[in-house]
Amino acid sequence: MRALVTGASAGIGRAFATALAAAGYAVTAVARREDPLTGLLAELGPGHDHLAADLATPEGVRATAGLLAGGGYTVLVNNAGAAVHGDFAATPLDHSLAQLDLNCRAVVTLAHAFLGAAEPGAALVNVSSTLGHTPKPGLGVYSATKAFVTALSETLWHEQKTRGVHVMALCPGVTATASQDAADVPAWLVQTPEEVVRRAMSALAGRGGPVVVPGRGNAVLTGVARLLPRRTVLSLLGSDR
Ligand SMILES: NC(=O)c1ccc[n+]([C@@H]2O[C@H](COP(=O)([O-])OP(=O)(O)OC[C@H]3O[C@@H](n4cnc5c(N)ncnc54)[C@H](OP(=O)(O)O)[C@@H]3O)[C@@H](O)[C@H]2O)c1
């Protein structure tokens, strides 16, 4: 059994790589920086490999898609993603477009390569966010990319289930990783990457989905937000702006 994890060198992706290796998968770990990837492989032991690739570039996506299109992968975790904070109009356009490339374009291309070669029993996990349900002012493009990932995953879940291929949108809330400043967030709402991945692995085993929101607090808040008027949710989430 082989699994490819993008953004595997840190945070949620690293926790996925570790959990999948422990579950018996041979892991291909993908990220930009070589050093953290080789550090991860040293921890995982023999039988795993890595690819240094920038998934915000066509070359990086092509190299990674090439591996997947060759077949033999049972699991793809499309995890690499980035968020640019700030008012949209005041943010350089290039920063927003790079987010689209990584969070959407790479996800679509890798999903397509994986599903084209996937056998029954295979699984695709697209890491989205609770912000895909509840867009946050100051994170407009990021929230929109995650809404895209969730919607895409839901339709793929439906399309692929007759083939026996499982698709999941994993929608974490605030997770304590290097790229996430959780200082202002109540501790009961913050999860560790390991907690997020434990929930994802159990949902994968039970073929749960198509949308998995780890953490009771996140599930409750997302459910409540759906019942509130949209402008109320925007005011609450944008209260710091
Ligand atoms: N942390 C949260 O609170 C949270 C909440 C909801 C959803 N999420 C989502 O969960 C996923 C992982 O987030 P995280 O917080 O675990 O991230 P993280 O700790 O910042 O780690 C990001 C990983 O992605 C890799 N990466 C970043 N840009 C890349 C690129 N252009 N090409 C290839 N790899 C790249 C990084 O390695 P290199 O720098 O070496 O490339 C690293 O391995 C993302 O999709 C994020 O949107 C996170």
PDB file of C-alpha atoms in Angstrom, residues 51-141:
ATOM      1  CA  LEU A  51       9.941  14.479  -3.549  1.00  0.00           C
ATOM      2  CA  ALA A  52      11.011  18.104  -3.150  1.00  0.00           C
ATOM      3  CA  ALA A  53       8.501  20.048  -5.255  1.00  0.00           C
ATOM      4  CA  ASP A  54       6.883  23.484  -5.158  1.00  0.00           C
ATOM      5  CA  LEU A  55       3.195  22.823  -5.761  1.00  0.00           C
ATOM      6  CA  ALA A  56       2.552  26.490  -6.528  1.00  0.00           C
ATOM      7  CA  THR A  57       4.529  25.999  -9.764  1.00  0.00           C
ATOM      8  CA  PRO A  58       3.612  24.040 -12.914  1.00  0.00           C
ATOM      9  CA  GLU A  59       6.926  22.102 -12.736  1.00  0.00           C
ATOM     10  CA  GLY A  60       6.340  20.978  -9.134  1.00  0.00           C
ATOM     11  CA  VAL A  61       2.760  19.943  -9.846  1.00  0.00           C
ATOM     12  CA  ARG A  62       3.791  18.102 -13.029  1.00  0.00           C
ATOM     13  CA  ALA A  63       6.480  16.103 -11.221  1.00  0.00           C
ATOM     14  CA  THR A  64       4.082  15.108  -8.421  1.00  0.00           C
ATOM     15  CA  ALA A  65       1.205  14.309 -10.800  1.00  0.00           C
ATOM     16  CA  GLY A  66       3.608  12.146 -12.812  1.00  0.00           C
ATOM     17  CA  LEU A  67       4.209   9.938  -9.774  1.00  0.00           C
ATOM     18  CA  LEU A  68       0.478   9.566  -9.148  1.00  0.00           C
ATOM     19  CA  ALA A  69      -0.412   8.917 -12.779  1.00  0.00           C
ATOM     20  CA  GLY A  70       2.038   6.009 -12.785  1.00  0.00           C
ATOM     21  CA  GLY A  71      -0.402   4.197 -10.460  1.00  0.00           C
ATOM     22  CA  GLY A  72       0.236   2.127  -7.367  1.00  0.00           C
ATOM     23  CA  TYR A  73      -0.949   4.755  -4.866  1.00  0.00           C
ATOM     24  CA  THR A  74      -3.853   3.763  -2.606  1.00  0.00           C
ATOM     25  CA  VAL A  75      -4.116   7.071  -0.742  1.00  0.00           C
ATOM     26  CA  LEU A  76      -3.520  10.694  -1.745  1.00  0.00           C
ATOM     27  CA  VAL A  77      -3.632  13.390   0.925  1.00  0.00           C
ATOM     28  CA  ASN A  78      -3.835  16.783  -0.781  1.00  0.00           C
ATOM     29  CA  ASN A  79      -2.730  18.717   2.292  1.00  0.00           C
ATOM     30  CA  ALA A  80      -0.287  21.455   1.237  1.00  0.00           C
ATOM     31  CA  GLY A  81      -1.982  24.828   1.487  1.00  0.00           C
ATOM     32  CA  ALA A  82      -1.211  28.401   2.425  1.00  0.00           C
ATOM     33  CA  ALA A  83      -3.100  31.406   3.758  1.00  0.00           C
ATOM     34  CA  VAL A  84      -2.308  35.051   3.077  1.00  0.00           C
ATOM     35  CA  HIS A  85      -3.722  37.387   5.717  1.00  0.00           C
ATOM     36  CA  GLY A  86      -4.872  40.937   4.956  1.00  0.00           C
ATOM     37  CA  ASP A  87      -7.457  43.014   3.139  1.00  0.00           C
ATOM     38  CA  PHE A  88      -7.805  41.653  -0.384  1.00  0.00           C
ATOM     39  CA  ALA A  89      -7.471  45.008  -2.181  1.00  0.00           C
ATOM     40  CA  ALA A  90      -4.341  45.906  -0.189  1.00  0.00           C
ATOM     41  CA  THR A  91      -2.646  42.541  -0.804  1.00  0.00           C
ATOM     42  CA  PRO A  92      -0.388  42.172  -3.861  1.00  0.00           C
ATOM     43  CA  LEU A  93      -2.297  40.259  -6.516  1.00  0.00           C
ATOM     44  CA  ASP A  94       0.564  37.787  -6.969  1.00  0.00           C
ATOM     45  CA  HIS A  95       0.121  36.594  -3.370  1.00  0.00           C
ATOM     46  CA  SER A  96      -3.548  35.859  -3.976  1.00  0.00           C
ATOM     47  CA  LEU A  97      -2.865  34.094  -7.263  1.00  0.00           C
ATOM     48  CA  ALA A  98      -0.137  31.935  -5.686  1.00  0.00           C
ATOM     49  CA  GLN A  99      -2.722  30.830  -3.098  1.00  0.00           C
ATOM     50  CA  LEU A 100      -5.061  29.815  -5.913  1.00  0.00           C
ATOM     51  CA  ASP A 101      -2.250  27.846  -7.577  1.00  0.00           C
ATOM     52  CA  LEU A 102      -1.391  25.892  -4.414  1.00  0.00           C
ATOM     53  CA  ASN A 103      -4.798  25.544  -2.752  1.00  0.00           C
ATOM     54  CA  CYS A 104      -6.873  24.894  -5.898  1.00  0.00           C
ATOM     55  CA  ARG A 105      -4.888  24.277  -9.080  1.00  0.00           C
ATOM     56  CA  ALA A 106      -2.487  21.772  -7.505  1.00  0.00           C
ATOM     57  CA  VAL A 107      -5.366  20.008  -5.702  1.00  0.00           C
ATOM     58  CA  VAL A 108      -7.337  19.618  -8.947  1.00  0.00           C
ATOM     59  CA  THR A 109      -4.330  18.411 -10.943  1.00  0.00           C
ATOM     60  CA  LEU A 110      -3.164  15.891  -8.339  1.00  0.00           C
ATOM     61  CA  ALA A 111      -6.707  14.611  -7.712  1.00  0.00           C
ATOM     62  CA  HIS A 112      -7.136  14.094 -11.465  1.00  0.00           C
ATOM     63  CA  ALA A 113      -3.848  12.192 -11.802  1.00  0.00           C
ATOM     64  CA  PHE A 114      -4.640  10.055  -8.733  1.00  0.00           C
ATOM     65  CA  LEU A 115      -8.241   9.225  -9.634  1.00  0.00           C
ATOM     66  CA  GLY A 116      -7.280   8.358 -13.213  1.00  0.00           C
ATOM     67  CA  ALA A 117      -5.105   5.519 -11.910  1.00  0.00           C
ATOM     68  CA  ALA A 118      -6.980   4.653  -8.675  1.00  0.00           C
ATOM     69  CA  GLU A 119      -8.195   1.116  -8.004  1.00  0.00           C
ATOM     70  CA  PRO A 120     -11.307   0.258  -5.946  1.00  0.00           C
ATOM     71  CA  GLY A 121     -10.523   0.731  -2.241  1.00  0.00           C
ATOM     72  CA  ALA A 122      -8.370   3.816  -2.869  1.00  0.00           C
ATOM     73  CA  ALA A 123      -8.995   7.050  -0.954  1.00  0.00           C
ATOM     74  CA  LEU A 124      -8.463  10.749  -1.661  1.00  0.00           C
ATOM     75  CA  VAL A 125      -8.333  13.202   1.239  1.00  0.00           C
ATOM     76  CA  ASN A 126      -8.476  16.891   0.378  1.00  0.00           C
ATOM     77  CA  VAL A 127      -7.570  19.050   3.363  1.00  0.00           C
ATOM     78  CA  SER A 128      -9.987  21.994   3.387  1.00  0.00           C
ATOM     79  CA  SER A 129     -10.973  24.158   6.383  1.00  0.00           C
ATOM     80  CA  THR A 130     -13.968  25.230   8.462  1.00  0.00           C
ATOM     81  CA  LEU A 131     -13.404  28.605   6.749  1.00  0.00           C
ATOM     82  CA  GLY A 132     -14.712  26.953   3.593  1.00  0.00           C
ATOM     83  CA  HIS A 133     -18.123  26.989   5.342  1.00  0.00           C
ATOM     84  CA  THR A 134     -17.685  30.327   7.113  1.00  0.00           C
ATOM     85  CA  PRO A 135     -15.546  32.791   5.128  1.00  0.00           C
ATOM     86  CA  LYS A 136     -13.445  35.092   7.312  1.00  0.00           C
ATOM     87  CA  PRO A 137     -12.807  38.743   6.438  1.00  0.00           C
ATOM     88  CA  GLY A 138      -9.054  39.221   6.070  1.00  0.00           C
ATOM     89  CA  LEU A 139      -8.766  35.692   4.684  1.00  0.00           C
ATOM     90  CA  GLY A 140     -11.066  36.125   1.697  1.00  0.00           C
ATOM     91  CA  VAL A 141      -9.103  34.301  -0.977  1.00  0.00           C
TER      92      VAL A 141
END
